[in-house]
């Protein structure tokens, strides 16, 4: 709701900015007309021409500033509505460069390569014993949470929802489990045997 209020405020401000930009544009036209008339007249005053030219340049700068403000407000509105800045939107830039044409033959080769990949190796007896030893100091809850997050790759918030506990409790259990595993790792002969003691 706050976003919609902000969009509304930006839109109202943009209307005001457009009004002032329009006033500056009208003043620029008037000054340009006065300057042309002064240049065309027989009794043209150099000082008056210089003054009119300075006023016209000043109004042009003001108009440019109002136009820039209007563009910034419009970009802000678009960003709040879509989540992307129109000025830096990669979808508009180099669309042809980013387009990838999928060649059927190439895709079939990729599919064959992925099918021929080796299946995951099962862990050996030594590795299994090492993992069991590293996890021995953990409580049942810490082990469960640690394995869900690190082995099953489930988000901490999802684990909290599954177990009916708070996310901070899950994070605290993970930190405790990591500390216990690190302590055990420093004393483990299996870790030293594998050369992973660093």
Short mmCIF file of N, CA and C in Angstrom, two decimals:
data_model
loop_
_atom_site.label_atom_id
_atom_site.label_comp_id
_atom_site.label_asym_id
_atom_site.label_seq_id
_atom_site.Cartn_x
_atom_site.Cartn_y
_atom_site.Cartn_z
N UNK A 1 0.83 -1.19 0.00
CA UNK A 1 0.00 0.00 0.00
C UNK A 1 0.86 1.24 0.00
N UNK A 2 1.96 1.20 0.76
CA UNK A 2 2.85 2.35 0.83
C UNK A 2 3.46 2.63 -0.54
N UNK A 3 3.72 1.57 -1.30
CA UNK A 3 4.28 1.72 -2.63
C UNK A 3 3.31 2.46 -3.54
N UNK A 4 2.02 2.13 -3.45
CA UNK A 4 1.01 2.80 -4.27
C UNK A 4 0.90 4.27 -3.89
N UNK A 5 1.02 4.57 -2.59
CA UNK A 5 0.99 5.96 -2.14
C UNK A 5 2.17 6.73 -2.71
N UNK A 6 3.33 6.09 -2.68
CA UNK A 6 4.52 6.74 -3.21
C UNK A 6 4.41 6.96 -4.72
N UNK A 7 3.87 5.97 -5.42
CA UNK A 7 3.67 6.12 -6.87
C UNK A 7 2.72 7.28 -7.13
N UNK A 8 1.65 7.38 -6.34
CA UNK A 8 0.69 8.48 -6.49
C UNK A 8 1.39 9.82 -6.26
N UNK A 9 2.21 9.91 -5.20
CA UNK A 9 2.93 11.16 -4.92
C UNK A 9 3.88 11.51 -6.05
N UNK A 10 4.59 10.52 -6.58
CA UNK A 10 5.48 10.77 -7.70
C UNK A 10 4.69 11.27 -8.91
N UNK A 11 3.53 10.66 -9.17
CA UNK A 11 2.71 11.06 -10.32
C UNK A 11 2.23 12.50 -10.15
N UNK A 12 1.82 12.87 -8.95
CA UNK A 12 1.35 14.24 -8.70
C UNK A 12 2.51 15.23 -8.85
N UNK A 13 3.66 14.86 -8.33
CA UNK A 13 4.84 15.73 -8.47
C UNK A 13 5.21 15.88 -9.94
N UNK A 14 5.10 14.78 -10.70
CA UNK A 14 5.42 14.84 -12.13
C UNK A 14 4.48 15.79 -12.86
N UNK A 15 3.19 15.82 -12.44
CA UNK A 15 2.25 16.76 -13.05
C UNK A 15 2.68 18.20 -12.79
N UNK A 16 3.08 18.47 -11.54
CA UNK A 16 3.56 19.82 -11.21
C UNK A 16 4.80 20.19 -11.99
N UNK A 17 5.72 19.24 -12.11
CA UNK A 17 6.95 19.47 -12.86
C UNK A 17 6.62 19.73 -14.33
N UNK A 18 5.68 18.97 -14.88
CA UNK A 18 5.28 19.17 -16.28
C UNK A 18 4.69 20.57 -16.48
N UNK A 19 3.93 21.04 -15.48
CA UNK A 19 3.34 22.38 -15.55
C UNK A 19 4.44 23.43 -15.63
N UNK A 20 5.43 23.33 -14.72
CA UNK A 20 6.52 24.31 -14.72
C UNK A 20 7.38 24.20 -15.97
N UNK A 21 7.55 22.99 -16.45
CA UNK A 21 8.30 22.80 -17.69
C UNK A 21 7.58 23.48 -18.85
N UNK A 22 6.25 23.34 -18.87
CA UNK A 22 5.45 24.01 -19.90
C UNK A 22 5.55 25.52 -19.81
N UNK A 23 5.52 26.06 -18.57
CA UNK A 23 5.67 27.51 -18.38
C UNK A 23 7.03 27.98 -18.88
N UNK A 24 8.08 27.20 -18.59
CA UNK A 24 9.41 27.56 -19.07
C UNK A 24 9.47 27.51 -20.60
N UNK A 25 8.82 26.52 -21.20
CA UNK A 25 8.81 26.41 -22.66
C UNK A 25 8.11 27.62 -23.28
N UNK A 26 6.98 28.05 -22.66
CA UNK A 26 6.28 29.24 -23.17
C UNK A 26 7.14 30.48 -23.05
N UNK A 27 7.81 30.63 -21.90
CA UNK A 27 8.67 31.79 -21.69
C UNK A 27 9.82 31.78 -22.69
N UNK A 28 10.35 30.57 -22.98
CA UNK A 28 11.43 30.46 -23.98
C UNK A 28 10.93 30.93 -25.35
N UNK A 29 9.72 30.54 -25.70
CA UNK A 29 9.15 30.96 -26.99
C UNK A 29 9.00 32.48 -27.04
N UNK A 30 8.48 33.05 -25.95
CA UNK A 30 8.32 34.50 -25.90
C UNK A 30 9.65 35.22 -26.02
N UNK A 31 10.64 34.75 -25.27
CA UNK A 31 11.96 35.38 -25.32
C UNK A 31 12.60 35.22 -26.70
N UNK A 32 12.43 34.04 -27.30
CA UNK A 32 12.97 33.82 -28.64
C UNK A 32 12.31 34.76 -29.64
N UNK A 33 10.99 34.96 -29.49
CA UNK A 33 10.27 35.87 -30.39
C UNK A 33 10.75 37.30 -30.18
N UNK A 34 10.90 37.70 -28.90
CA UNK A 34 11.40 39.05 -28.60
C UNK A 34 12.80 39.25 -29.17
N UNK A 35 13.64 38.23 -29.04
CA UNK A 35 15.00 38.32 -29.56
C UNK A 35 15.00 38.45 -31.08
N UNK A 36 14.14 37.66 -31.75
CA UNK A 36 14.03 37.76 -33.21
C UNK A 36 13.54 39.14 -33.62
N UNK A 37 12.52 39.65 -32.90
CA UNK A 37 11.99 40.98 -33.21
C UNK A 37 13.06 42.04 -33.01
N UNK A 38 13.83 41.91 -31.94
CA UNK A 38 14.88 42.90 -31.66
C UNK A 38 15.97 42.84 -32.73
N UNK A 39 16.29 41.62 -33.17
CA UNK A 39 17.32 41.48 -34.21
C UNK A 39 16.83 42.04 -35.54
N UNK A 40 15.53 41.90 -35.81
CA UNK A 40 14.97 42.37 -37.07
C UNK A 40 14.71 43.89 -37.08
N UNK A 41 14.59 44.49 -35.91
CA UNK A 41 14.25 45.92 -35.86
C UNK A 41 15.44 46.77 -36.29
N UNK A 42 15.13 47.95 -36.77
CA UNK A 42 16.18 48.87 -37.24
C UNK A 42 16.91 49.52 -36.07
N UNK A 43 16.21 49.72 -34.99
CA UNK A 43 16.83 50.37 -33.82
C UNK A 43 17.21 49.34 -32.77
N UNK A 44 17.91 48.29 -33.18
CA UNK A 44 18.29 47.21 -32.27
C UNK A 44 19.38 47.68 -31.32
N UNK A 45 19.18 47.37 -30.05
CA UNK A 45 20.15 47.73 -29.01
C UNK A 45 20.98 46.49 -28.69
N UNK A 46 22.29 46.64 -28.73
CA UNK A 46 23.19 45.51 -28.46
C UNK A 46 23.00 45.01 -27.04
N UNK A 47 22.85 45.93 -26.10
CA UNK A 47 22.68 45.54 -24.69
C UNK A 47 21.38 44.77 -24.50
N UNK A 48 20.30 45.21 -25.17
CA UNK A 48 19.01 44.52 -25.04
C UNK A 48 19.09 43.11 -25.64
N UNK A 49 19.81 42.99 -26.76
CA UNK A 49 19.98 41.68 -27.41
C UNK A 49 20.75 40.75 -26.48
N UNK A 50 21.81 41.26 -25.85
CA UNK A 50 22.61 40.45 -24.93
C UNK A 50 21.76 40.02 -23.73
N UNK A 51 20.98 40.96 -23.19
CA UNK A 51 20.12 40.64 -22.04
C UNK A 51 19.07 39.59 -22.40
N UNK A 52 18.44 39.77 -23.58
CA UNK A 52 17.43 38.79 -24.02
C UNK A 52 18.06 37.41 -24.23
N UNK A 53 19.24 37.40 -24.82
CA UNK A 53 19.94 36.14 -25.07
C UNK A 53 20.28 35.45 -23.74
N UNK A 54 20.76 36.22 -22.76
CA UNK A 54 21.07 35.65 -21.44
C UNK A 54 19.81 35.09 -20.77
N UNK A 55 18.71 35.86 -20.86
CA UNK A 55 17.44 35.37 -20.29
C UNK A 55 16.98 34.09 -20.97
N UNK A 56 17.11 34.06 -22.31
CA UNK A 56 16.70 32.86 -23.06
C UNK A 56 17.53 31.65 -22.66
N UNK A 57 18.87 31.84 -22.53
CA UNK A 57 19.73 30.72 -22.10
C UNK A 57 19.36 30.24 -20.70
N UNK A 58 19.07 31.19 -19.81
CA UNK A 58 18.68 30.84 -18.44
C UNK A 58 17.39 30.02 -18.43
N UNK A 59 16.41 30.45 -19.21
CA UNK A 59 15.14 29.72 -19.28
C UNK A 59 15.30 28.35 -19.93
N UNK A 60 16.20 28.26 -20.93
CA UNK A 60 16.48 26.95 -21.57
C UNK A 60 17.08 25.98 -20.55
N UNK A 61 18.00 26.50 -19.70
CA UNK A 61 18.59 25.65 -18.66
C UNK A 61 17.52 25.19 -17.68
N UNK A 62 16.64 26.13 -17.28
CA UNK A 62 15.55 25.77 -16.36
C UNK A 62 14.66 24.71 -16.98
N UNK A 63 14.33 24.89 -18.26
CA UNK A 63 13.48 23.92 -18.96
C UNK A 63 14.15 22.55 -19.01
N UNK A 64 15.45 22.54 -19.23
CA UNK A 64 16.21 21.29 -19.27
C UNK A 64 16.18 20.61 -17.90
N UNK A 65 16.32 21.40 -16.83
CA UNK A 65 16.28 20.84 -15.47
C UNK A 65 14.90 20.25 -15.18
N UNK A 66 13.83 20.98 -15.57
CA UNK A 66 12.48 20.47 -15.35
C UNK A 66 12.25 19.18 -16.14
N UNK A 67 12.78 19.14 -17.37
CA UNK A 67 12.63 17.93 -18.19
C UNK A 67 13.37 16.75 -17.56
N UNK A 68 14.57 17.02 -17.01
CA UNK A 68 15.34 15.97 -16.35
C UNK A 68 14.60 15.45 -15.11
N UNK A 69 14.01 16.37 -14.36
CA UNK A 69 13.24 15.96 -13.17
C UNK A 69 12.05 15.10 -13.58
N UNK A 70 11.39 15.49 -14.67
CA UNK A 70 10.23 14.72 -15.15
C UNK A 70 10.65 13.31 -15.54
N UNK A 71 11.79 13.20 -16.26
CA UNK A 71 12.29 11.87 -16.65
C UNK A 71 12.63 11.04 -15.43
N UNK A 72 13.27 11.65 -14.43
CA UNK A 72 13.64 10.93 -13.21
C UNK A 72 12.40 10.43 -12.47
N UNK A 73 11.38 11.28 -12.39
CA UNK A 73 10.14 10.86 -11.72
C UNK A 73 9.47 9.72 -12.48
N UNK A 74 9.46 9.83 -13.82
CA UNK A 74 8.87 8.77 -14.64
C UNK A 74 9.63 7.46 -14.46
N UNK A 75 10.97 7.55 -14.45
CA UNK A 75 11.78 6.35 -14.24
C UNK A 75 11.50 5.74 -12.87
N UNK A 76 11.35 6.61 -11.86
CA UNK A 76 11.04 6.13 -10.51
C UNK A 76 9.70 5.41 -10.46
N UNK A 77 8.71 5.97 -11.14
CA UNK A 77 7.38 5.34 -11.17
C UNK A 77 7.46 3.98 -11.86
N UNK A 78 8.15 3.94 -13.00
CA UNK A 78 8.29 2.68 -13.73
C UNK A 78 9.02 1.65 -12.86
N UNK A 79 10.06 2.09 -12.15
CA UNK A 79 10.81 1.17 -11.29
C UNK A 79 9.92 0.61 -10.18
N UNK A 80 9.12 1.49 -9.56
CA UNK A 80 8.25 1.02 -8.47
C UNK A 80 7.16 0.08 -8.98
N UNK A 81 6.74 0.27 -10.22
CA UNK A 81 5.69 -0.59 -10.76
C UNK A 81 6.23 -1.92 -11.28
N UNK A 82 7.43 -1.89 -11.89
CA UNK A 82 7.94 -3.09 -12.54
C UNK A 82 9.16 -3.71 -11.85
N UNK A 83 9.86 -2.91 -11.04
CA UNK A 83 11.07 -3.42 -10.40
C UNK A 83 12.31 -3.28 -11.27
N UNK A 84 12.20 -2.58 -12.39
CA UNK A 84 13.34 -2.37 -13.28
C UNK A 84 13.43 -0.91 -13.68
N UNK A 85 14.68 -0.41 -13.77
CA UNK A 85 14.87 0.94 -14.26
C UNK A 85 14.82 0.91 -15.78
N UNK A 86 14.02 1.77 -16.38
CA UNK A 86 13.94 1.76 -17.84
C UNK A 86 15.26 2.17 -18.50
N UNK A 87 16.03 3.03 -17.86
CA UNK A 87 17.27 3.51 -18.47
C UNK A 87 18.32 2.41 -18.54
N UNK A 88 18.30 1.48 -17.58
CA UNK A 88 19.31 0.42 -17.54
C UNK A 88 18.71 -0.95 -17.77
N UNK A 89 17.57 -1.00 -18.41
CA UNK A 89 16.88 -2.28 -18.61
C UNK A 89 17.62 -3.11 -19.65
N UNK A 90 18.21 -4.24 -19.27
CA UNK A 90 18.96 -5.04 -20.24
C UNK A 90 18.07 -5.67 -21.31
N UNK A 91 16.75 -5.75 -21.05
CA UNK A 91 15.88 -6.34 -22.05
C UNK A 91 15.80 -5.47 -23.29
N UNK A 92 16.03 -4.15 -23.13
CA UNK A 92 15.94 -3.25 -24.27
C UNK A 92 17.26 -3.12 -25.01
N UNK A 93 18.36 -3.40 -24.31
CA UNK A 93 19.68 -3.24 -24.90
C UNK A 93 20.20 -4.57 -25.43
N UNK A 94 20.71 -4.55 -26.62
CA UNK A 94 21.38 -5.72 -27.21
C UNK A 94 20.53 -6.98 -27.17
N UNK A 95 19.26 -6.84 -27.51
CA UNK A 95 18.38 -8.00 -27.47
C UNK A 95 18.86 -9.08 -28.44
N UNK A 96 19.32 -8.66 -29.61
CA UNK A 96 19.79 -9.64 -30.59
C UNK A 96 21.04 -10.35 -30.08
N UNK A 97 21.88 -9.64 -29.36
CA UNK A 97 23.11 -10.22 -28.87
C UNK A 97 22.83 -11.29 -27.82
N UNK A 98 21.78 -11.10 -27.03
CA UNK A 98 21.46 -12.04 -25.96
C UNK A 98 20.63 -13.22 -26.44
N UNK A 99 20.07 -13.13 -27.63
CA UNK A 99 19.23 -14.20 -28.13
C UNK A 99 20.10 -15.39 -28.52
N UNK A 100 19.74 -16.55 -28.03
CA UNK A 100 20.48 -17.77 -28.34
C UNK A 100 19.57 -18.66 -29.19
N UNK A 101 20.04 -18.97 -30.34
CA UNK A 101 19.26 -19.84 -31.22
C UNK A 101 19.62 -21.28 -30.87
N UNK A 102 18.64 -22.08 -30.59
CA UNK A 102 18.87 -23.46 -30.19
C UNK A 102 18.87 -24.35 -31.43
N UNK A 103 20.04 -24.85 -31.77
CA UNK A 103 20.19 -25.78 -32.89
C UNK A 103 19.83 -27.17 -32.38
N UNK A 104 18.92 -27.84 -33.09
CA UNK A 104 18.43 -29.15 -32.63
C UNK A 104 19.55 -30.17 -32.52
N UNK A 105 20.47 -30.15 -33.49
CA UNK A 105 21.58 -31.10 -33.47
C UNK A 105 22.49 -30.83 -32.26
N UNK A 106 22.79 -29.57 -32.01
CA UNK A 106 23.64 -29.20 -30.88
C UNK A 106 22.98 -29.59 -29.56
N UNK A 107 21.68 -29.35 -29.45
CA UNK A 107 20.96 -29.68 -28.22
C UNK A 107 20.95 -31.19 -28.00
N UNK A 108 20.83 -31.99 -29.06
CA UNK A 108 20.82 -33.44 -28.90
C UNK A 108 22.19 -33.94 -28.43
N UNK A 109 23.27 -33.28 -28.90
CA UNK A 109 24.62 -33.65 -28.45
C UNK A 109 24.76 -33.36 -26.96
N UNK A 110 24.25 -32.20 -26.53
CA UNK A 110 24.30 -31.86 -25.11
C UNK A 110 23.52 -32.85 -24.28
N UNK A 111 22.37 -33.28 -24.79
CA UNK A 111 21.56 -34.25 -24.06
C UNK A 111 22.30 -35.57 -23.93
N UNK A 112 23.00 -36.00 -25.00
CA UNK A 112 23.77 -37.25 -24.94
C UNK A 112 24.91 -37.14 -23.94
N UNK A 113 25.59 -35.97 -23.93
CA UNK A 113 26.70 -35.79 -23.00
C UNK A 113 26.22 -35.88 -21.56
N UNK A 114 25.10 -35.24 -21.27
CA UNK A 114 24.60 -35.27 -19.90
C UNK A 114 24.13 -36.68 -19.52
N UNK A 115 23.63 -37.46 -20.48
CA UNK A 115 23.18 -38.82 -20.19
C UNK A 115 24.36 -39.75 -19.93
N UNK A 116 25.52 -39.42 -20.54
CA UNK A 116 26.69 -40.29 -20.40
C UNK A 116 27.51 -39.99 -19.16
N UNK A 117 27.15 -38.96 -18.41
CA UNK A 117 27.92 -38.62 -17.21
C UNK A 117 27.85 -39.77 -16.20
N UNK A 118 28.94 -39.90 -15.45
CA UNK A 118 29.00 -40.97 -14.45
C UNK A 118 28.01 -40.71 -13.33
N UNK A 119 27.40 -41.77 -12.83
CA UNK A 119 26.55 -41.57 -11.65
C UNK A 119 27.43 -41.27 -10.44
N UNK A 120 26.84 -40.68 -9.42
CA UNK A 120 27.60 -40.33 -8.22
C UNK A 120 28.16 -41.60 -7.59
N UNK A 121 29.38 -41.47 -7.10
CA UNK A 121 30.02 -42.60 -6.43
C UNK A 121 29.46 -42.74 -5.03
N UNK A 122 29.36 -43.95 -4.60
CA UNK A 122 28.98 -44.18 -3.21
C UNK A 122 30.22 -43.97 -2.36
N UNK A 123 30.00 -43.49 -1.15
CA UNK A 123 31.17 -43.22 -0.31
C UNK A 123 31.74 -44.54 0.21
N UNK A 124 33.04 -44.52 0.39
CA UNK A 124 33.73 -45.73 0.86
C UNK A 124 33.54 -45.92 2.35
N UNK A 125 34.02 -47.04 2.82
CA UNK A 125 33.89 -47.40 4.24
C UNK A 125 34.62 -46.40 5.13
N UNK A 126 35.81 -45.99 4.71
CA UNK A 126 36.61 -45.04 5.50
C UNK A 126 35.89 -43.69 5.61
N UNK A 127 35.36 -43.22 4.47
CA UNK A 127 34.63 -41.95 4.48
C UNK A 127 33.38 -42.03 5.34
N UNK A 128 32.69 -43.16 5.27
CA UNK A 128 31.47 -43.33 6.07
C UNK A 128 31.80 -43.29 7.56
N UNK A 129 32.88 -43.98 7.94
CA UNK A 129 33.29 -43.97 9.35
C UNK A 129 33.71 -42.57 9.79
N UNK A 130 34.40 -41.86 8.89
CA UNK A 130 34.82 -40.50 9.22
C UNK A 130 33.60 -39.61 9.45
N UNK A 131 32.60 -39.69 8.57
CA UNK A 131 31.38 -38.89 8.73
C UNK A 131 30.65 -39.23 10.03
N UNK A 132 30.56 -40.53 10.30
CA UNK A 132 29.91 -40.95 11.55
C UNK A 132 30.65 -40.39 12.76
N UNK A 133 31.99 -40.43 12.71
CA UNK A 133 32.77 -39.92 13.84
C UNK A 133 32.58 -38.40 14.00
N UNK A 134 32.57 -37.68 12.87
CA UNK A 134 32.41 -36.22 12.95
C UNK A 134 31.04 -35.82 13.51
N UNK A 135 30.04 -36.66 13.29
CA UNK A 135 28.68 -36.34 13.75
C UNK A 135 28.35 -36.92 15.12
N UNK A 136 29.30 -37.65 15.75
CA UNK A 136 28.98 -38.32 17.02
C UNK A 136 28.68 -37.35 18.17
N UNK A 137 29.31 -36.22 18.21
CA UNK A 137 29.10 -35.28 19.32
C UNK A 137 27.78 -34.51 19.22
N UNK A 138 27.12 -34.59 18.07
CA UNK A 138 25.88 -33.83 17.87
C UNK A 138 24.71 -34.50 18.58
N UNK A 139 23.79 -33.66 19.08
CA UNK A 139 22.55 -34.21 19.63
C UNK A 139 21.69 -34.66 18.46
N UNK A 140 20.64 -35.41 18.78
CA UNK A 140 19.75 -35.90 17.72
C UNK A 140 19.17 -34.73 16.93
N UNK A 141 18.73 -33.67 17.64
CA UNK A 141 18.12 -32.50 16.98
C UNK A 141 19.14 -31.77 16.11
N UNK A 142 20.36 -31.57 16.65
CA UNK A 142 21.40 -30.88 15.87
C UNK A 142 21.76 -31.66 14.62
N UNK A 143 21.87 -32.98 14.75
CA UNK A 143 22.21 -33.83 13.61
C UNK A 143 21.12 -33.75 12.54
N UNK A 144 19.87 -33.83 12.99
CA UNK A 144 18.74 -33.78 12.06
C UNK A 144 18.73 -32.45 11.29
N UNK A 145 18.87 -31.36 12.03
CA UNK A 145 18.84 -30.04 11.39
C UNK A 145 20.05 -29.85 10.48
N UNK A 146 21.22 -30.25 10.95
CA UNK A 146 22.45 -30.09 10.17
C UNK A 146 22.35 -30.86 8.84
N UNK A 147 21.88 -32.09 8.90
CA UNK A 147 21.77 -32.90 7.68
C UNK A 147 20.69 -32.37 6.74
N UNK A 148 19.59 -31.88 7.30
CA UNK A 148 18.54 -31.33 6.43
C UNK A 148 19.04 -30.10 5.68
N UNK A 149 19.80 -29.25 6.36
CA UNK A 149 20.27 -28.02 5.72
C UNK A 149 21.45 -28.28 4.80
N UNK A 150 22.43 -29.06 5.26
CA UNK A 150 23.65 -29.22 4.48
C UNK A 150 23.66 -30.40 3.52
N UNK A 151 22.93 -31.45 3.81
CA UNK A 151 22.90 -32.59 2.90
C UNK A 151 21.72 -32.51 1.96
N UNK A 152 20.54 -32.23 2.52
CA UNK A 152 19.34 -32.17 1.68
C UNK A 152 19.15 -30.80 1.04
N UNK A 153 19.96 -29.81 1.45
CA UNK A 153 19.93 -28.46 0.89
C UNK A 153 18.56 -27.80 1.01
N UNK A 154 17.97 -27.94 2.18
CA UNK A 154 16.68 -27.31 2.46
C UNK A 154 16.95 -26.01 3.21
N UNK A 155 16.24 -24.95 2.83
CA UNK A 155 16.42 -23.64 3.48
C UNK A 155 16.12 -23.75 4.97
N UNK A 156 16.79 -22.91 5.76
CA UNK A 156 16.60 -22.92 7.21
C UNK A 156 15.16 -22.60 7.59
N UNK A 157 14.53 -21.69 6.84
CA UNK A 157 13.14 -21.34 7.15
C UNK A 157 12.20 -22.52 6.89
N UNK A 158 12.49 -23.31 5.84
CA UNK A 158 11.67 -24.49 5.55
C UNK A 158 11.88 -25.57 6.60
N UNK A 159 13.12 -25.73 7.05
CA UNK A 159 13.41 -26.71 8.11
C UNK A 159 12.65 -26.32 9.37
N UNK A 160 12.67 -25.02 9.69
CA UNK A 160 11.95 -24.53 10.87
C UNK A 160 10.47 -24.85 10.77
N UNK A 161 9.91 -24.64 9.59
CA UNK A 161 8.47 -24.93 9.39
C UNK A 161 8.21 -26.44 9.51
N UNK A 162 9.11 -27.26 8.97
CA UNK A 162 8.94 -28.71 9.02
C UNK A 162 8.97 -29.23 10.46
N UNK A 163 9.89 -28.67 11.26
CA UNK A 163 10.07 -29.16 12.62
C UNK A 163 9.24 -28.40 13.65
N UNK A 164 8.56 -27.34 13.21
CA UNK A 164 7.72 -26.57 14.12
C UNK A 164 8.50 -25.74 15.12
N UNK A 165 9.67 -25.24 14.69
CA UNK A 165 10.49 -24.40 15.56
C UNK A 165 10.79 -23.10 14.83
N UNK A 166 11.43 -22.16 15.51
CA UNK A 166 11.76 -20.88 14.91
C UNK A 166 13.01 -21.00 14.04
N UNK A 167 13.12 -20.09 13.08
CA UNK A 167 14.27 -20.09 12.19
C UNK A 167 15.56 -19.80 12.97
N UNK A 168 15.48 -18.93 13.96
CA UNK A 168 16.67 -18.62 14.76
C UNK A 168 17.16 -19.85 15.52
N UNK A 169 16.23 -20.70 15.94
CA UNK A 169 16.60 -21.95 16.63
C UNK A 169 17.35 -22.86 15.66
N UNK A 170 16.87 -22.92 14.42
CA UNK A 170 17.54 -23.74 13.40
C UNK A 170 18.95 -23.20 13.18
N UNK A 171 19.08 -21.89 13.02
CA UNK A 171 20.40 -21.30 12.77
C UNK A 171 21.33 -21.52 13.96
N UNK A 172 20.80 -21.40 15.18
CA UNK A 172 21.62 -21.63 16.37
C UNK A 172 22.10 -23.08 16.43
N UNK A 173 21.21 -24.03 16.11
CA UNK A 173 21.59 -25.45 16.08
C UNK A 173 22.65 -25.74 15.04
N UNK A 174 22.55 -25.09 13.88
CA UNK A 174 23.54 -25.29 12.81
C UNK A 174 24.90 -24.78 13.27
N UNK A 175 24.91 -23.59 13.91
CA UNK A 175 26.17 -23.03 14.39
C UNK A 175 26.81 -23.94 15.45
N UNK A 176 25.99 -24.44 16.38
CA UNK A 176 26.51 -25.36 17.39
C UNK A 176 27.06 -26.63 16.76
N UNK A 177 26.32 -27.16 15.78
CA UNK A 177 26.76 -28.38 15.10
C UNK A 177 28.07 -28.15 14.38
N UNK A 178 28.21 -27.01 13.70
CA UNK A 178 29.47 -26.72 12.99
C UNK A 178 30.63 -26.62 13.96
N UNK A 179 30.38 -25.98 15.11
CA UNK A 179 31.45 -25.85 16.11
C UNK A 179 31.86 -27.22 16.63
N UNK A 180 30.89 -28.09 16.91
CA UNK A 180 31.21 -29.44 17.41
C UNK A 180 31.94 -30.26 16.35
N UNK A 181 31.50 -30.13 15.11
CA UNK A 181 32.15 -30.87 14.01
C UNK A 181 33.59 -30.39 13.85
N UNK A 182 33.81 -29.07 13.95
CA UNK A 182 35.15 -28.52 13.82
C UNK A 182 36.06 -29.04 14.94
N UNK A 183 35.54 -29.09 16.16
CA UNK A 183 36.32 -29.62 17.29
C UNK A 183 36.70 -31.07 17.04
N UNK A 184 35.70 -31.85 16.61
CA UNK A 184 35.92 -33.28 16.36
C UNK A 184 36.90 -33.46 15.20
N UNK A 185 36.81 -32.60 14.21
CA UNK A 185 37.67 -32.69 13.03
C UNK A 185 39.14 -32.50 13.42
N UNK A 186 39.37 -31.61 14.37
CA UNK A 186 40.74 -31.35 14.82
C UNK A 186 41.36 -32.56 15.52
N UNK A 187 40.52 -33.48 16.06
CA UNK A 187 41.02 -34.66 16.79
C UNK A 187 40.89 -35.96 15.99
N UNK A 188 40.27 -35.91 14.84
CA UNK A 188 39.94 -37.14 14.11
C UNK A 188 41.13 -37.70 13.34
N UNK A 189 41.37 -38.98 13.52
CA UNK A 189 42.42 -39.66 12.78
C UNK A 189 41.99 -39.91 11.33
N UNK A 190 40.70 -40.12 11.12
CA UNK A 190 40.20 -40.33 9.76
C UNK A 190 40.45 -39.08 8.91
N UNK A 191 40.24 -37.92 9.50
CA UNK A 191 40.46 -36.66 8.77
C UNK A 191 41.94 -36.52 8.43
N UNK A 192 42.80 -36.82 9.37
CA UNK A 192 44.23 -36.74 9.10
C UNK A 192 44.65 -37.76 8.05
N UNK A 193 44.05 -38.95 8.10
CA UNK A 193 44.38 -39.99 7.13
C UNK A 193 44.00 -39.57 5.71
N UNK A 194 42.89 -38.83 5.59
CA UNK A 194 42.45 -38.38 4.27
C UNK A 194 43.20 -37.13 3.82
N UNK A 195 43.96 -36.49 4.73
CA UNK A 195 44.70 -35.28 4.37
C UNK A 195 43.83 -34.03 4.38
N UNK A 196 42.72 -34.06 5.11
CA UNK A 196 41.78 -32.92 5.14
C UNK A 196 41.89 -32.13 6.44
N UNK A 197 42.99 -32.26 7.11
CA UNK A 197 43.13 -31.66 8.44
C UNK A 197 43.25 -30.14 8.40
N UNK A 198 43.53 -29.57 7.24
CA UNK A 198 43.69 -28.12 7.18
C UNK A 198 42.35 -27.48 7.40
#
